[in-house]
Amino acid sequence: MARKKNETNRVDEMLDELLADCQSPEDILGESGLLKQLSKRLIERALAGELNHHLKVEKAVEFDQSASENLPRGNSRNGYSKKTVQSNHGEMDLAIPRDRNGEFEPVLVPKHQRRLAGLDEKILLLYARGLSTRDISAQLEELYGVNVSPALISEVTDSVSDEVKVWQVRPLEEVYPILYLDALYVNIKVSGRVSKRAVYVVLGINREGNKELLGLWIGEAEAEGAKFWLKVLTDLKNRGLKDILIACCDGLVGFPQAIETLYPKTQVQLCIVHLIRNCLRYVPWKDAKAVAADLKPIYQAVTLEQAEAALDAFAAKWDHLYPAISQIWIRHWENIIPIFEYPMDIRKVIYTTNAIESLNRSLRKVIKTKAVFPDEESVFKLIYLAMNNIAKRWNRPIQNWKAALSHFAILFPGRFNF
C-alpha cells in the first residue's frame, strides 16, 4: 500500500512539473498543447518498447537455433520513418521505429493504419446517432481538429456490414416468453426509384426479463402476408428458437396464421396501444379525448364479461358517429381477450408494448435524418448501430417481470424452466 502511494505521489509531482508552464487551456488542450505532446511521446515510447521486444525475441530464437544456417542474423534498429495519423487529439506526426530486416510489425500503430484506436469508435457512434458522413466529417474537425473525408467515414461504417450479417444469423435462446413485433417505414432507392419499405423489428424478452433485438427484416410496406411472416418465423426457428409464450403485434396481416403453423401453442396478443391509435384515426380532434376515455373500460375491465359489456356500451354511444371503431374491436376480439387472463400489473408487461414502443421511438429519431437510403444494406447498418447504442440502457429486467413469471408458470406449465 505504501509503495503504491509513493508511486502515485511521484506521478503527481511529475504532472505538477509539466503543468507549471501551462497558462491557458490552449497550452493543455490546443493543437500543440501538453495533452497532444504527451500522447505523441507515450505512443513513440510504446513503439520503441515493441521494437525492443521484437529484437530480444529474435535474438533468443537465433541463440536456440544457432545451428540453422538459413536463419537471418544480425537484425538491429534502423532509424525511424515518419507517419501522420489521425487521433482524438487531431493529426499527429509520429516517428515509427524500423528494424534492418524489415520484419518489425507494430501492434499499437499497425502498418498502413492511418487512424489511432478510438477514432473509428467515435465515427460509428456519431453515425449511430443519425449523422451523415459529411456531418461526421465536420463534427470531427470542429471537436478534434481531425480532417477525415466523408469517403473515409463511409469505409469505416461499411466495415460494420460483415458484423451485421453475423448478427442476423446468430443463435437464439430456445424460449422467449414474450415477442414484440412492429414495423418502421423508410424510403429506399430500388432500381433508380424511391420506394417506401417496411423494416420489421422483432424484440424478444428472455427468461431473465431482459430485452433483446432478435432481428430485422425488410419487406413491402403494408403488403406483407402469411408467406412473409412464415419466412421470418422459419428464420427464427432455424436459429434455435423453439417456443414463444406470447407474441404481441399490431394486427400484422397474415401473422396469426403464420405463427400457428410454426408455433401452434403461442398466444397472439394484439397491441392495445396500436389498436387505440388506429381507432382514433376515424375520430376528429374534438371527440378524440372522449372516445379514448370511453375505450378504457373495455381493455381495463377486470373480467372478459365486463369487457364485452363495456364494448356494447361503447357501440351504443358512438356507433351512430363512428361505427368503424366498434367493428375493429369485434373483428380482432379473439386476439384482444388473452389479456383478461392476467391481473392489471401483468397486462402492462404484455399489451402496452412499452418495450418496443420505446425502442422504435429511439430508432425513428435516427432514421428520420435519412430522407432516402441508397440500399437495404445501409438500412440494416444504421439500425444495427443505433440499436447497439440504445441497448446500452437495457441494464435491468422489464417492470413487474417476476410477477409475470409466476403467472406464466401457471398458465403455461412445462413450457420452460423458471
Short mmCIF file of C-alpha atoms in Angstrom, two decimals:
data_model
loop_
_atom_site.label_atom_id
_atom_site.label_comp_id
_atom_site.label_asym_id
_atom_site.label_seq_id
_atom_site.Cartn_x
_atom_site.Cartn_y
_atom_site.Cartn_z
CA MET A 1 0.00 0.00 0.00
CA ALA A 2 2.84 2.40 0.94
CA ARG A 3 4.66 1.59 -2.31
CA LYS A 4 1.55 2.33 -4.36
CA LYS A 5 1.06 5.61 -2.53
CA ASN A 6 4.69 6.61 -3.21
CA GLU A 7 4.26 5.83 -6.91
CA THR A 8 1.11 7.97 -7.01
CA ASN A 9 2.98 10.85 -5.33
CA ARG A 10 5.81 10.64 -7.87
CA VAL A 11 3.32 10.74 -10.76
CA ASP A 12 1.59 13.76 -9.20
CA GLU A 13 4.94 15.55 -8.85
CA MET A 14 5.77 14.89 -12.49
CA LEU A 15 2.38 16.22 -13.57
CA ASP A 16 2.84 19.34 -11.45
CA GLU A 17 6.17 20.00 -13.19
CA LEU A 18 4.61 19.54 -16.63
CA LEU A 19 1.70 21.85 -15.80
CA ALA A 20 3.91 24.57 -14.32
CA ASP A 21 4.38 26.30 -17.68
CA CYS A 22 0.75 25.95 -18.80
CA GLN A 23 -1.00 29.31 -18.53
CA SER A 24 -4.21 28.66 -20.51
CA PRO A 25 -6.50 25.83 -21.70
CA GLU A 26 -4.84 26.11 -25.12
CA ASP A 27 -1.48 25.20 -23.51
CA ILE A 28 -3.04 21.91 -22.38
CA LEU A 29 -5.68 21.07 -24.98
CA GLY A 30 -4.58 23.05 -28.04
CA GLU A 31 -3.00 21.88 -31.30
CA SER A 32 0.48 22.00 -29.74
CA GLY A 33 -0.73 21.54 -26.18
CA LEU A 34 0.61 19.35 -23.45
CA LEU A 35 -2.00 16.58 -23.85
CA LYS A 36 -1.21 16.03 -27.53
CA GLN A 37 2.54 16.14 -26.94
CA LEU A 38 2.28 13.65 -24.08
CA SER A 39 0.16 11.33 -26.24
CA LYS A 40 2.74 11.53 -29.03
CA ARG A 41 5.67 10.80 -26.70
CA LEU A 42 3.79 7.97 -24.99
CA ILE A 43 2.94 6.29 -28.31
CA GLU A 44 6.51 6.65 -29.60
CA ARG A 45 7.94 5.19 -26.37
CA ALA A 46 5.50 2.28 -26.60
CA LEU A 47 6.54 1.65 -30.23
CA ALA A 48 10.19 1.70 -29.18
CA GLY A 49 9.33 -0.86 -26.49
CA GLU A 50 7.63 -3.04 -29.11
CA LEU A 51 10.76 -2.99 -31.28
CA ASN A 52 13.00 -3.81 -28.28
CA HIS A 53 10.80 -6.81 -27.52
CA HIS A 54 10.87 -7.91 -31.16
CA LEU A 55 14.69 -7.80 -31.30
CA LYS A 56 15.07 -9.61 -27.97
CA VAL A 57 12.76 -12.43 -29.10
CA GLU A 58 14.62 -12.71 -32.37
CA LYS A 59 17.98 -12.93 -30.59
CA ALA A 60 16.63 -15.67 -28.33
CA VAL A 61 15.45 -17.65 -31.37
CA GLU A 62 18.85 -17.22 -33.03
CA PHE A 63 20.55 -18.49 -29.88
CA ASP A 64 18.27 -21.56 -29.61
CA GLN A 65 18.65 -22.40 -33.30
CA SER A 66 22.28 -21.39 -33.80
CA ALA A 67 22.88 -24.46 -35.94
CA SER A 68 20.46 -23.24 -38.61
CA GLU A 69 22.40 -21.62 -41.44
CA ASN A 70 19.30 -20.27 -43.18
CA LEU A 71 18.08 -18.17 -40.24
CA PRO A 72 18.51 -14.38 -40.82
CA ARG A 73 21.02 -12.92 -38.37
CA GLY A 74 22.22 -9.56 -37.19
CA ASN A 75 18.91 -7.70 -37.14
CA SER A 76 19.03 -4.31 -35.39
CA ARG A 77 17.41 -0.89 -35.23
CA ASN A 78 17.38 1.10 -38.44
CA GLY A 79 16.22 4.59 -37.59
CA TYR A 80 12.68 5.92 -37.93
CA SER A 81 10.08 6.61 -40.56
CA LYS A 82 7.64 9.49 -40.33
CA LYS A 83 3.93 8.72 -40.25
CA THR A 84 0.98 11.07 -39.86
CA VAL A 85 -2.02 9.54 -38.12
CA GLN A 86 -5.42 10.86 -37.11
CA SER A 87 -6.29 10.68 -33.44
CA ASN A 88 -8.71 12.07 -30.89
CA HIS A 89 -6.26 14.96 -30.48
CA GLY A 90 -6.07 15.85 -34.18
CA GLU A 91 -3.38 14.91 -36.69
CA MET A 92 -0.23 13.58 -35.06
CA ASP A 93 3.24 13.13 -36.64
CA LEU A 94 4.86 10.00 -35.24
CA ALA A 95 8.39 8.64 -35.54
CA ILE A 96 7.90 4.91 -36.19
CA PRO A 97 10.98 2.80 -35.36
CA ARG A 98 12.29 0.36 -38.00
CA ASP A 99 14.45 -2.74 -37.97
CA ARG A 100 17.12 -3.54 -40.53
CA ASN A 101 15.46 -6.72 -41.81
CA GLY A 102 12.04 -5.07 -42.22
CA GLU A 103 10.35 -7.72 -40.06
CA PHE A 104 9.02 -5.47 -37.30
CA GLU A 105 5.21 -5.27 -37.29
CA PRO A 106 3.98 -2.60 -34.80
CA VAL A 107 0.86 -3.54 -32.85
CA LEU A 108 -0.09 -0.14 -31.43
CA VAL A 109 0.07 1.58 -34.84
CA PRO A 110 -0.02 -1.22 -37.45
CA LYS A 111 1.44 -0.72 -40.90
CA HIS A 112 -0.87 1.10 -43.35
CA GLN A 113 -3.13 2.25 -40.49
CA ARG A 114 -3.73 5.98 -40.50
CA ARG A 115 -6.11 6.25 -37.55
CA LEU A 116 -5.37 5.54 -33.92
CA ALA A 117 -7.64 3.25 -31.92
CA GLY A 118 -10.68 5.11 -30.61
CA LEU A 119 -11.33 7.32 -33.63
CA ASP A 120 -13.27 4.63 -35.53
CA GLU A 121 -15.44 4.10 -32.46
CA LYS A 122 -16.29 7.79 -32.36
CA ILE A 123 -17.17 7.74 -36.08
CA LEU A 124 -19.51 4.77 -35.57
CA LEU A 125 -21.10 6.38 -32.51
CA LEU A 126 -21.86 9.58 -34.45
CA TYR A 127 -23.19 7.54 -37.39
CA ALA A 128 -25.44 5.58 -35.00
CA ARG A 129 -26.99 8.88 -33.91
CA GLY A 130 -28.11 9.55 -37.48
CA LEU A 131 -25.40 11.96 -38.63
CA SER A 132 -24.45 11.86 -42.32
CA THR A 133 -20.87 11.21 -43.41
CA ARG A 134 -20.42 14.92 -44.17
CA ASP A 135 -21.86 15.91 -40.79
CA ILE A 136 -19.48 13.49 -39.06
CA SER A 137 -16.53 14.91 -41.01
CA ALA A 138 -17.44 18.45 -39.94
CA GLN A 139 -18.03 17.37 -36.33
CA LEU A 140 -14.65 15.64 -36.03
CA GLU A 141 -12.84 18.62 -37.49
CA GLU A 142 -14.65 21.02 -35.17
CA LEU A 143 -14.17 18.97 -31.99
CA TYR A 144 -10.76 17.37 -32.54
CA GLY A 145 -9.15 19.18 -35.46
CA VAL A 146 -9.15 15.92 -37.42
CA ASN A 147 -9.67 16.16 -41.17
CA VAL A 148 -11.46 12.93 -42.10
CA SER A 149 -13.06 12.78 -45.53
CA PRO A 150 -16.67 11.59 -45.98
CA ALA A 151 -15.35 8.80 -48.21
CA LEU A 152 -13.10 7.51 -45.43
CA ILE A 153 -16.00 7.70 -42.97
CA SER A 154 -18.05 5.58 -45.37
CA GLU A 155 -15.27 2.98 -45.36
CA VAL A 156 -15.34 2.87 -41.55
CA THR A 157 -19.12 2.43 -41.42
CA ASP A 158 -19.06 -0.13 -44.25
CA SER A 159 -16.77 -2.28 -42.11
CA VAL A 160 -19.83 -2.96 -39.92
CA SER A 161 -21.68 -4.75 -42.72
CA ASP A 162 -19.98 -8.11 -42.08
CA GLU A 163 -20.74 -7.75 -38.37
CA VAL A 164 -24.42 -7.16 -39.20
CA LYS A 165 -24.56 -10.31 -41.34
CA VAL A 166 -23.13 -12.40 -38.49
CA TRP A 167 -25.57 -10.80 -36.04
CA GLN A 168 -28.55 -11.60 -38.30
CA VAL A 169 -27.81 -15.35 -38.21
CA ARG A 170 -26.55 -15.70 -34.63
CA PRO A 171 -28.06 -18.49 -32.48
CA LEU A 172 -31.01 -17.59 -30.26
CA GLU A 173 -32.22 -18.90 -26.92
CA GLU A 174 -34.66 -21.80 -27.07
CA VAL A 175 -37.53 -19.92 -25.39
CA TYR A 176 -38.57 -16.27 -25.33
CA PRO A 177 -41.62 -15.75 -23.07
CA ILE A 178 -42.67 -12.62 -24.98
CA LEU A 179 -42.05 -11.48 -28.53
CA TYR A 180 -42.95 -7.98 -29.74
CA LEU A 181 -43.30 -7.26 -33.45
CA ASP A 182 -43.60 -3.86 -35.09
CA ALA A 183 -42.62 -2.00 -38.23
CA LEU A 184 -40.72 1.17 -39.12
CA TYR A 185 -41.01 2.78 -42.52
CA VAL A 186 -38.14 4.08 -44.63
CA ASN A 187 -37.56 5.24 -48.19
CA ILE A 188 -35.07 3.11 -50.15
CA LYS A 189 -33.78 3.62 -53.66
CA VAL A 190 -34.61 0.49 -55.64
CA SER A 191 -33.62 0.25 -59.33
CA GLY A 192 -33.28 4.00 -59.53
CA ARG A 193 -36.69 4.70 -57.97
CA VAL A 194 -37.54 5.62 -54.39
CA SER A 195 -39.76 3.02 -52.72
CA LYS A 196 -41.38 3.06 -49.28
CA ARG A 197 -40.40 -0.10 -47.43
CA ALA A 198 -41.22 -1.55 -44.02
CA VAL A 199 -38.44 -2.56 -41.62
CA TYR A 200 -39.92 -5.21 -39.35
CA VAL A 201 -38.46 -5.29 -35.85
CA VAL A 202 -38.66 -8.39 -33.63
CA LEU A 203 -37.86 -7.74 -29.97
CA GLY A 204 -37.69 -10.62 -27.51
CA ILE A 205 -37.94 -10.71 -23.73
CA ASN A 206 -35.75 -13.52 -22.46
CA ARG A 207 -36.15 -15.65 -19.34
CA GLU A 208 -34.46 -13.01 -17.18
CA GLY A 209 -36.83 -10.30 -18.39
CA ASN A 210 -34.16 -8.52 -20.45
CA LYS A 211 -34.81 -7.05 -23.89
CA GLU A 212 -33.02 -8.42 -26.93
CA LEU A 213 -33.48 -7.43 -30.57
CA LEU A 214 -33.69 -10.74 -32.42
CA GLY A 215 -33.56 -9.48 -35.97
CA LEU A 216 -34.58 -7.08 -38.72
CA TRP A 217 -36.41 -7.84 -41.95
CA ILE A 218 -37.29 -5.54 -44.85
CA GLY A 219 -40.45 -6.02 -46.89
CA GLU A 220 -43.09 -4.16 -48.86
CA ALA A 221 -44.88 -1.52 -46.83
CA GLU A 222 -48.38 -2.63 -45.74
CA ALA A 223 -48.36 -5.54 -48.19
CA GLU A 224 -46.93 -8.50 -46.29
CA GLY A 225 -48.96 -11.58 -45.51
CA ALA A 226 -48.69 -15.08 -44.09
CA LYS A 227 -45.98 -16.06 -46.59
CA PHE A 228 -43.68 -13.25 -45.46
CA TRP A 229 -44.23 -13.94 -41.75
CA LEU A 230 -43.72 -17.65 -42.30
CA LYS A 231 -40.29 -16.79 -43.72
CA VAL A 232 -39.44 -14.61 -40.68
CA LEU A 233 -40.60 -17.21 -38.16
CA THR A 234 -38.79 -20.01 -40.03
CA ASP A 235 -35.63 -17.92 -39.79
CA LEU A 236 -36.09 -17.59 -36.02
CA LYS A 237 -36.78 -21.31 -35.65
CA ASN A 238 -33.69 -22.26 -37.68
CA ARG A 239 -31.62 -20.09 -35.32
CA GLY A 240 -32.74 -22.14 -32.33
CA LEU A 241 -35.98 -20.51 -31.11
CA LYS A 242 -38.21 -23.43 -30.13
CA ASP A 243 -41.05 -21.77 -28.24
CA ILE A 244 -42.77 -18.40 -27.72
CA LEU A 245 -45.37 -17.97 -25.00
CA ILE A 246 -46.94 -14.69 -26.13
CA ALA A 247 -46.47 -12.76 -29.38
CA CYS A 248 -47.61 -9.12 -29.27
CA CYS A 249 -48.18 -7.39 -32.58
CA ASP A 250 -50.07 -4.62 -34.34
CA GLY A 251 -52.65 -6.56 -36.35
CA LEU A 252 -49.96 -7.62 -38.85
CA VAL A 253 -51.62 -9.18 -41.88
CA GLY A 254 -51.06 -12.93 -42.00
CA PHE A 255 -49.07 -13.11 -38.77
CA PRO A 256 -51.57 -15.17 -36.67
CA GLN A 257 -51.82 -17.77 -39.47
CA ALA A 258 -48.04 -17.97 -39.86
CA ILE A 259 -47.32 -18.33 -36.17
CA GLU A 260 -49.96 -21.03 -35.80
CA THR A 261 -48.08 -23.04 -38.44
CA LEU A 262 -44.67 -22.99 -36.70
CA TYR A 263 -45.58 -22.16 -33.09
CA PRO A 264 -49.13 -23.51 -32.62
CA LYS A 265 -49.05 -23.09 -28.82
CA THR A 266 -48.14 -19.40 -28.95
CA GLN A 267 -50.75 -16.93 -27.73
CA VAL A 268 -51.16 -13.98 -30.11
CA GLN A 269 -51.98 -10.71 -28.34
CA LEU A 270 -52.96 -7.60 -30.27
CA CYS A 271 -51.22 -4.46 -29.05
CA ILE A 272 -53.85 -2.31 -27.34
CA VAL A 273 -51.83 0.89 -27.84
CA HIS A 274 -51.77 0.35 -31.61
CA LEU A 275 -55.44 -0.64 -31.60
CA ILE A 276 -56.48 2.60 -29.89
CA ARG A 277 -54.25 4.62 -32.20
CA ASN A 278 -55.86 3.00 -35.25
CA CYS A 279 -59.34 3.67 -33.88
CA LEU A 280 -58.65 7.36 -33.29
CA ARG A 281 -57.82 7.81 -36.96
CA TYR A 282 -61.58 7.83 -37.55
CA VAL A 283 -62.22 10.48 -34.92
CA PRO A 284 -61.87 14.26 -35.33
CA TRP A 285 -59.79 16.09 -32.77
CA LYS A 286 -62.78 17.49 -30.86
CA ASP A 287 -64.04 13.97 -29.95
CA ALA A 288 -60.71 12.14 -29.66
CA LYS A 289 -60.30 12.62 -25.91
CA ALA A 290 -63.83 11.45 -25.13
CA VAL A 291 -63.59 8.39 -27.40
CA ALA A 292 -60.25 7.38 -25.89
CA ALA A 293 -61.72 7.70 -22.39
CA ASP A 294 -64.71 5.51 -23.32
CA LEU A 295 -62.40 2.81 -24.73
CA LYS A 296 -60.60 2.44 -21.39
CA PRO A 297 -63.39 0.44 -19.66
CA ILE A 298 -63.00 -2.20 -22.39
CA TYR A 299 -59.31 -3.03 -22.05
CA GLN A 300 -59.14 -2.19 -18.34
CA ALA A 301 -62.03 -4.46 -17.45
CA VAL A 302 -61.35 -6.96 -14.69
CA THR A 303 -63.10 -9.84 -16.47
CA LEU A 304 -63.94 -10.80 -20.03
CA GLU A 305 -67.65 -10.37 -19.30
CA GLN A 306 -67.11 -6.79 -18.11
CA ALA A 307 -65.05 -6.09 -21.25
CA GLU A 308 -67.84 -7.36 -23.52
CA ALA A 309 -70.37 -5.21 -21.66
CA ALA A 310 -68.10 -2.17 -21.96
CA LEU A 311 -67.76 -2.76 -25.71
CA ASP A 312 -71.54 -2.95 -26.08
CA ALA A 313 -71.87 0.32 -24.14
CA PHE A 314 -69.27 1.99 -26.32
CA ALA A 315 -71.03 0.85 -29.51
CA ALA A 316 -74.39 2.14 -28.22
CA LYS A 317 -72.88 5.57 -27.55
CA TRP A 318 -70.62 6.10 -30.57
CA ASP A 319 -71.73 3.82 -33.43
CA HIS A 320 -74.02 6.49 -34.88
CA LEU A 321 -70.94 8.71 -35.40
CA TYR A 322 -68.02 6.30 -35.75
CA PRO A 323 -69.33 2.78 -36.45
CA ALA A 324 -65.92 1.57 -37.71
CA ILE A 325 -64.39 1.67 -34.22
CA SER A 326 -66.53 -1.00 -32.54
CA GLN A 327 -66.21 -3.15 -35.67
CA ILE A 328 -62.40 -3.04 -35.37
CA TRP A 329 -62.63 -4.34 -31.81
CA ILE A 330 -65.15 -7.04 -32.74
CA ARG A 331 -63.05 -8.15 -35.72
CA HIS A 332 -59.91 -8.51 -33.58
CA TRP A 333 -61.64 -9.66 -30.39
CA GLU A 334 -60.06 -13.14 -30.43
CA ASN A 335 -56.56 -11.60 -30.27
CA ILE A 336 -57.56 -8.96 -27.69
CA ILE A 337 -59.10 -11.12 -24.99
CA PRO A 338 -55.98 -13.06 -23.85
CA ILE A 339 -55.07 -10.08 -21.63
CA PHE A 340 -58.06 -10.80 -19.37
CA GLU A 341 -56.30 -13.92 -18.09
CA TYR A 342 -53.83 -11.66 -16.27
CA PRO A 343 -54.09 -9.15 -13.41
CA MET A 344 -53.68 -5.46 -14.27
CA ASP A 345 -49.98 -5.13 -13.44
CA ILE A 346 -49.11 -8.14 -15.61
CA ARG A 347 -51.19 -6.81 -18.50
CA LYS A 348 -48.92 -3.79 -18.65
CA VAL A 349 -45.99 -6.11 -19.33
CA ILE A 350 -47.85 -7.66 -22.26
CA TYR A 351 -50.26 -5.39 -24.03
CA THR A 352 -48.86 -1.87 -23.83
CA THR A 353 -45.69 -2.99 -25.62
CA ASN A 354 -43.79 -0.17 -23.93
CA ALA A 355 -40.59 -2.09 -24.65
CA ILE A 356 -40.85 -1.96 -28.42
CA GLU A 357 -42.55 1.45 -28.40
CA SER A 358 -39.52 2.87 -26.60
CA LEU A 359 -37.13 1.14 -28.99
CA ASN A 360 -38.96 2.31 -32.09
CA ARG A 361 -39.23 5.86 -30.78
CA SER A 362 -35.45 5.95 -30.40
CA LEU A 363 -34.88 4.34 -33.81
CA ARG A 364 -37.23 6.80 -35.52
CA LYS A 365 -35.15 9.71 -34.21
CA VAL A 366 -32.20 8.22 -36.06
CA ILE A 367 -33.78 7.15 -39.35
CA LYS A 368 -35.76 10.37 -39.80
CA THR A 369 -32.46 12.12 -40.58
CA LYS A 370 -32.19 10.00 -43.76
CA ALA A 371 -34.65 11.11 -46.42
CA VAL A 372 -33.67 8.22 -48.72
CA PHE A 373 -31.42 5.23 -48.10
CA PRO A 374 -29.27 4.13 -51.07
CA ASP A 375 -29.94 0.41 -50.45
CA GLU A 376 -31.19 -2.14 -47.91
CA GLU A 377 -27.70 -2.79 -46.55
CA SER A 378 -27.40 0.84 -45.43
CA VAL A 379 -30.71 0.49 -43.54
CA PHE A 380 -29.52 -2.61 -41.69
CA LYS A 381 -26.19 -0.95 -40.91
CA LEU A 382 -27.69 2.21 -39.42
CA ILE A 383 -30.40 0.47 -37.40
CA TYR A 384 -27.91 -2.12 -36.11
CA LEU A 385 -25.51 0.58 -34.89
CA ALA A 386 -28.35 2.65 -33.43
CA MET A 387 -29.77 -0.42 -31.69
CA ASN A 388 -26.38 -1.22 -30.11
CA ASN A 389 -26.26 2.34 -28.80
CA ILE A 390 -29.82 2.12 -27.42
CA ALA A 391 -29.21 -1.32 -25.85
CA LYS A 392 -26.61 0.20 -23.52
CA ARG A 393 -29.58 1.44 -21.48
CA TRP A 394 -31.12 -2.04 -21.20
CA ASN A 395 -29.49 -2.81 -17.89
CA ARG A 396 -32.45 -4.17 -15.94
CA PRO A 397 -35.45 -6.50 -16.43
CA ILE A 398 -38.74 -5.00 -17.59
CA GLN A 399 -41.17 -3.85 -14.89
CA ASN A 400 -43.18 -6.48 -12.96
CA TRP A 401 -41.21 -9.31 -14.57
CA LYS A 402 -41.05 -11.61 -11.53
CA ALA A 403 -44.80 -11.36 -11.02
CA ALA A 404 -45.31 -12.12 -14.72
CA LEU A 405 -43.13 -15.23 -14.46
CA SER A 406 -45.30 -16.58 -11.66
CA HIS A 407 -48.40 -16.29 -13.82
CA PHE A 408 -46.63 -17.76 -16.85
CA ALA A 409 -45.66 -20.80 -14.76
CA ILE A 410 -49.35 -21.43 -14.02
CA LEU A 411 -50.75 -20.60 -17.46
CA PHE A 412 -48.00 -22.30 -19.48
CA PRO A 413 -46.98 -25.36 -17.40
CA GLY A 414 -43.97 -27.27 -18.65
CA ARG A 415 -43.12 -24.80 -21.42
CA PHE A 416 -39.79 -23.79 -19.84
CA ASN A 417 -37.99 -23.95 -16.52
CA PHE A 418 -38.22 -20.79 -14.43
#
